[in-house]
Amino acid sequence: HLHQTLFEFSQLNIELIVVLIDNDREKKNERLKRLIGKCRRSKCNYDFVAPGVAVEALEAWLLADESALSKVAKKIIPCQPNPENINKPAEVLKQITQSSSIGIPYHEVLRGIASELDLGIVLRRCKSFKNFHSFYSMRLKRFISWIYDALY
């Protein structure tokens, strides 16, 4: 599915595609190598793809910002200590959202939290997000440089 999805996005003239997966208890470098290999084998221009692996689960990043959690859950959610060290962050996030009475599907809850997330907080609290952000920023700078060179 990844090859087709990347190809379809590349046909839409999207400037940068960010591909992010959970680590799922594998060695980070192994999972990242496989993801990069899949991205490179796709039919789109790999220079515009930023692959990355969350430490264990993307939900750990969502747990980093209690303000975003509170806003979406419509109740005060306390700060989650060391979100990347939480065992089964997806389960913790489900418990938090199920304990509120917002009445929307879980994937919509995740989307809501992601849209409210303060990335500065996630950068400070999640080393894996900081690493991913650095990688993404470097690729974005290369992309901007490429566009500048192409235009001028």
mmCIF file of C-alpha atoms in Angstrom:
data_model
loop_
_atom_site.group_PDB
_atom_site.id
_atom_site.type_symbol
_atom_site.label_atom_id
_atom_site.label_comp_id
_atom_site.label_asym_id
_atom_site.label_seq_id
_atom_site.Cartn_x
_atom_site.Cartn_y
_atom_site.Cartn_z
ATOM 1 C CA HIS A 1 0.000 0.000 0.000
ATOM 2 C CA LEU A 2 2.847 2.401 0.765
ATOM 3 C CA HIS A 3 4.202 2.370 -2.808
ATOM 4 C CA GLN A 4 0.800 3.187 -4.266
ATOM 5 C CA THR A 5 -0.008 5.822 -1.646
ATOM 6 C CA LEU A 6 3.322 7.617 -2.125
ATOM 7 C CA PHE A 7 2.884 7.518 -5.883
ATOM 8 C CA GLU A 8 -0.656 8.931 -5.637
ATOM 9 C CA PHE A 9 0.471 11.748 -3.345
ATOM 10 C CA SER A 10 3.393 12.561 -5.614
ATOM 11 C CA GLN A 11 0.941 12.982 -8.511
ATOM 12 C CA LEU A 12 -0.916 15.655 -6.512
ATOM 13 C CA ASN A 13 2.162 17.914 -6.498
ATOM 14 C CA ILE A 14 2.468 17.613 -2.738
ATOM 15 C CA GLU A 15 5.731 19.204 -1.679
ATOM 16 C CA LEU A 16 6.728 16.884 1.150
ATOM 17 C CA ILE A 17 5.364 13.549 2.282
ATOM 18 C CA VAL A 18 5.925 12.527 5.905
ATOM 19 C CA VAL A 19 5.709 8.769 6.531
ATOM 20 C CA LEU A 20 5.604 7.785 10.173
ATOM 21 C CA ILE A 21 5.135 4.349 11.746
ATOM 22 C CA ASP A 22 5.083 2.868 15.232
ATOM 23 C CA ASN A 23 8.141 0.977 16.410
ATOM 24 C CA ASP A 24 6.041 -1.932 17.714
ATOM 25 C CA ARG A 25 8.809 -3.147 20.007
ATOM 26 C CA GLU A 26 11.305 -3.740 17.194
ATOM 27 C CA LYS A 27 14.776 -2.328 17.042
ATOM 28 C CA LYS A 28 14.267 1.215 15.802
ATOM 29 C CA ASN A 29 16.985 1.084 13.170
ATOM 30 C CA GLU A 30 15.622 -2.137 11.644
ATOM 31 C CA ARG A 31 12.121 -0.749 11.305
ATOM 32 C CA LEU A 32 13.430 2.548 9.922
ATOM 33 C CA LYS A 33 15.684 0.770 7.384
ATOM 34 C CA ARG A 34 12.704 -1.229 6.104
ATOM 35 C CA LEU A 35 10.563 1.915 5.896
ATOM 36 C CA ILE A 36 13.261 3.849 4.033
ATOM 37 C CA GLY A 37 13.720 0.917 1.659
ATOM 38 C CA LYS A 38 9.998 0.834 0.926
ATOM 39 C CA CYS A 39 9.956 4.585 0.328
ATOM 40 C CA ARG A 40 12.935 4.362 -2.029
ATOM 41 C CA ARG A 41 11.326 1.552 -4.024
ATOM 42 C CA SER A 42 8.166 3.596 -4.534
ATOM 43 C CA LYS A 43 7.536 5.348 -7.835
ATOM 44 C CA CYS A 44 7.719 8.849 -6.351
ATOM 45 C CA ASN A 45 10.742 11.092 -5.924
ATOM 46 C CA TYR A 46 12.280 9.915 -2.659
ATOM 47 C CA ASP A 47 13.850 13.338 -1.998
ATOM 48 C CA PHE A 48 10.415 14.577 -0.959
ATOM 49 C CA VAL A 49 9.695 11.763 1.511
ATOM 50 C CA ALA A 50 10.553 12.087 5.204
ATOM 51 C CA PRO A 51 10.305 8.648 6.870
ATOM 52 C CA GLY A 52 10.396 8.251 10.634
ATOM 53 C CA VAL A 53 9.735 5.844 13.482
ATOM 54 C CA ALA A 54 8.137 6.759 16.803
ATOM 55 C CA VAL A 55 9.826 5.212 19.854
ATOM 56 C CA GLU A 56 7.049 2.725 20.563
ATOM 57 C CA ALA A 57 3.819 4.291 19.501
ATOM 58 C CA LEU A 58 2.622 7.534 18.010
ATOM 59 C CA GLU A 59 0.203 7.775 20.908
ATOM 60 C CA ALA A 60 3.142 8.573 23.210
ATOM 61 C CA TRP A 61 3.582 11.827 21.303
ATOM 62 C CA LEU A 62 -0.113 12.604 21.660
ATOM 63 C CA LEU A 63 0.133 12.024 25.421
ATOM 64 C CA ALA A 64 2.884 14.641 25.745
ATOM 65 C CA ASP A 65 0.528 17.643 25.633
ATOM 66 C CA GLU A 66 -2.061 17.511 28.404
ATOM 67 C CA SER A 67 -3.640 20.757 27.196
ATOM 68 C CA ALA A 68 -4.481 19.183 23.832
ATOM 69 C CA LEU A 69 -5.743 16.064 25.621
ATOM 70 C CA SER A 70 -7.876 18.152 27.952
ATOM 71 C CA LYS A 71 -9.354 20.232 25.158
ATOM 72 C CA VAL A 72 -10.399 17.204 23.112
ATOM 73 C CA ALA A 73 -11.535 15.122 26.121
ATOM 74 C CA LYS A 74 -13.433 18.150 27.451
ATOM 75 C CA LYS A 75 -12.062 17.558 30.941
ATOM 76 C CA ILE A 76 -8.830 18.269 32.786
ATOM 77 C CA ILE A 77 -6.209 15.640 32.013
ATOM 78 C CA PRO A 78 -3.115 15.664 34.236
ATOM 79 C CA CYS A 79 0.380 15.788 32.788
ATOM 80 C CA GLN A 80 1.519 12.330 31.735
ATOM 81 C CA PRO A 81 5.046 11.845 33.116
ATOM 82 C CA ASN A 82 7.606 10.681 30.547
ATOM 83 C CA PRO A 83 5.165 9.838 27.747
ATOM 84 C CA GLU A 84 7.763 7.812 25.812
ATOM 85 C CA ASN A 85 8.278 5.553 28.824
ATOM 86 C CA ILE A 86 4.586 4.750 29.231
ATOM 87 C CA ASN A 87 3.892 1.056 28.745
ATOM 88 C CA LYS A 88 1.207 0.701 26.064
ATOM 89 C CA PRO A 89 0.536 4.400 25.439
ATOM 90 C CA ALA A 90 -2.323 3.547 23.073
ATOM 91 C CA GLU A 91 -4.150 1.850 25.953
ATOM 92 C CA VAL A 92 -3.542 4.847 28.241
ATOM 93 C CA LEU A 93 -4.877 7.186 25.569
ATOM 94 C CA LYS A 94 -7.955 4.997 25.054
ATOM 95 C CA GLN A 95 -8.608 4.980 28.812
ATOM 96 C CA ILE A 96 -8.339 8.765 28.955
ATOM 97 C CA THR A 97 -10.710 9.280 26.047
ATOM 98 C CA GLN A 98 -13.175 6.596 27.148
ATOM 99 C CA SER A 99 -13.408 8.154 30.592
ATOM 100 C CA SER A 100 -14.697 11.349 29.000
ATOM 101 C CA SER A 101 -18.114 11.544 27.444
ATOM 102 C CA ILE A 102 -17.238 13.151 24.123
ATOM 103 C CA GLY A 103 -19.029 10.503 22.073
ATOM 104 C CA ILE A 104 -16.891 10.519 18.923
ATOM 105 C CA PRO A 105 -14.985 7.602 17.335
ATOM 106 C CA TYR A 106 -11.471 6.950 18.615
ATOM 107 C CA HIS A 107 -9.792 7.848 15.296
ATOM 108 C CA GLU A 108 -11.567 11.231 15.425
ATOM 109 C CA VAL A 109 -10.259 11.720 18.972
ATOM 110 C CA LEU A 110 -6.726 11.046 17.722
ATOM 111 C CA ARG A 111 -7.207 13.475 14.848
ATOM 112 C CA GLY A 112 -8.512 16.110 17.265
ATOM 113 C CA ILE A 113 -5.574 15.718 19.628
ATOM 114 C CA ALA A 114 -3.111 15.861 16.732
ATOM 115 C CA SER A 115 -4.653 19.092 15.459
ATOM 116 C CA GLU A 116 -4.492 20.697 18.923
ATOM 117 C CA LEU A 117 -1.000 19.423 19.758
ATOM 118 C CA ASP A 118 1.627 21.999 20.700
ATOM 119 C CA LEU A 119 4.659 20.677 18.838
ATOM 120 C CA GLY A 120 6.993 22.693 21.066
ATOM 121 C CA ILE A 121 5.793 20.662 24.050
ATOM 122 C CA VAL A 122 6.206 17.396 22.150
ATOM 123 C CA LEU A 123 9.716 18.454 21.100
ATOM 124 C CA ARG A 124 10.663 19.107 24.737
ATOM 125 C CA ARG A 125 9.073 15.981 26.152
ATOM 126 C CA CYS A 126 9.720 13.316 23.492
ATOM 127 C CA LYS A 127 13.265 12.626 22.337
ATOM 128 C CA SER A 128 12.081 10.472 19.422
ATOM 129 C CA PHE A 129 9.898 13.321 18.164
ATOM 130 C CA LYS A 130 12.842 15.701 18.464
ATOM 131 C CA ASN A 131 14.959 13.289 16.399
ATOM 132 C CA PHE A 132 12.206 12.930 13.811
ATOM 133 C CA HIS A 133 11.697 16.694 13.702
ATOM 134 C CA SER A 134 15.436 17.226 13.092
ATOM 135 C CA PHE A 135 15.415 14.721 10.248
ATOM 136 C CA TYR A 136 12.271 16.271 8.774
ATOM 137 C CA SER A 137 13.705 19.780 9.090
ATOM 138 C CA MET A 138 16.892 18.800 7.267
ATOM 139 C CA ARG A 139 14.893 17.305 4.380
ATOM 140 C CA LEU A 140 12.676 20.381 4.266
ATOM 141 C CA LYS A 141 15.733 22.648 4.082
ATOM 142 C CA ARG A 142 17.113 20.541 1.216
ATOM 143 C CA PHE A 143 13.752 20.734 -0.526
ATOM 144 C CA ILE A 144 13.596 24.531 -0.151
ATOM 145 C CA SER A 145 17.157 24.796 -1.449
ATOM 146 C CA TRP A 146 16.255 22.603 -4.433
ATOM 147 C CA ILE A 147 13.199 24.755 -5.214
ATOM 148 C CA TYR A 148 15.268 27.948 -4.910
ATOM 149 C CA ASP A 149 17.938 26.555 -7.244
ATOM 150 C CA ALA A 150 15.288 25.435 -9.730
ATOM 151 C CA LEU A 151 13.603 28.838 -9.753
ATOM 152 C CA TYR A 152 16.691 31.035 -9.802
#
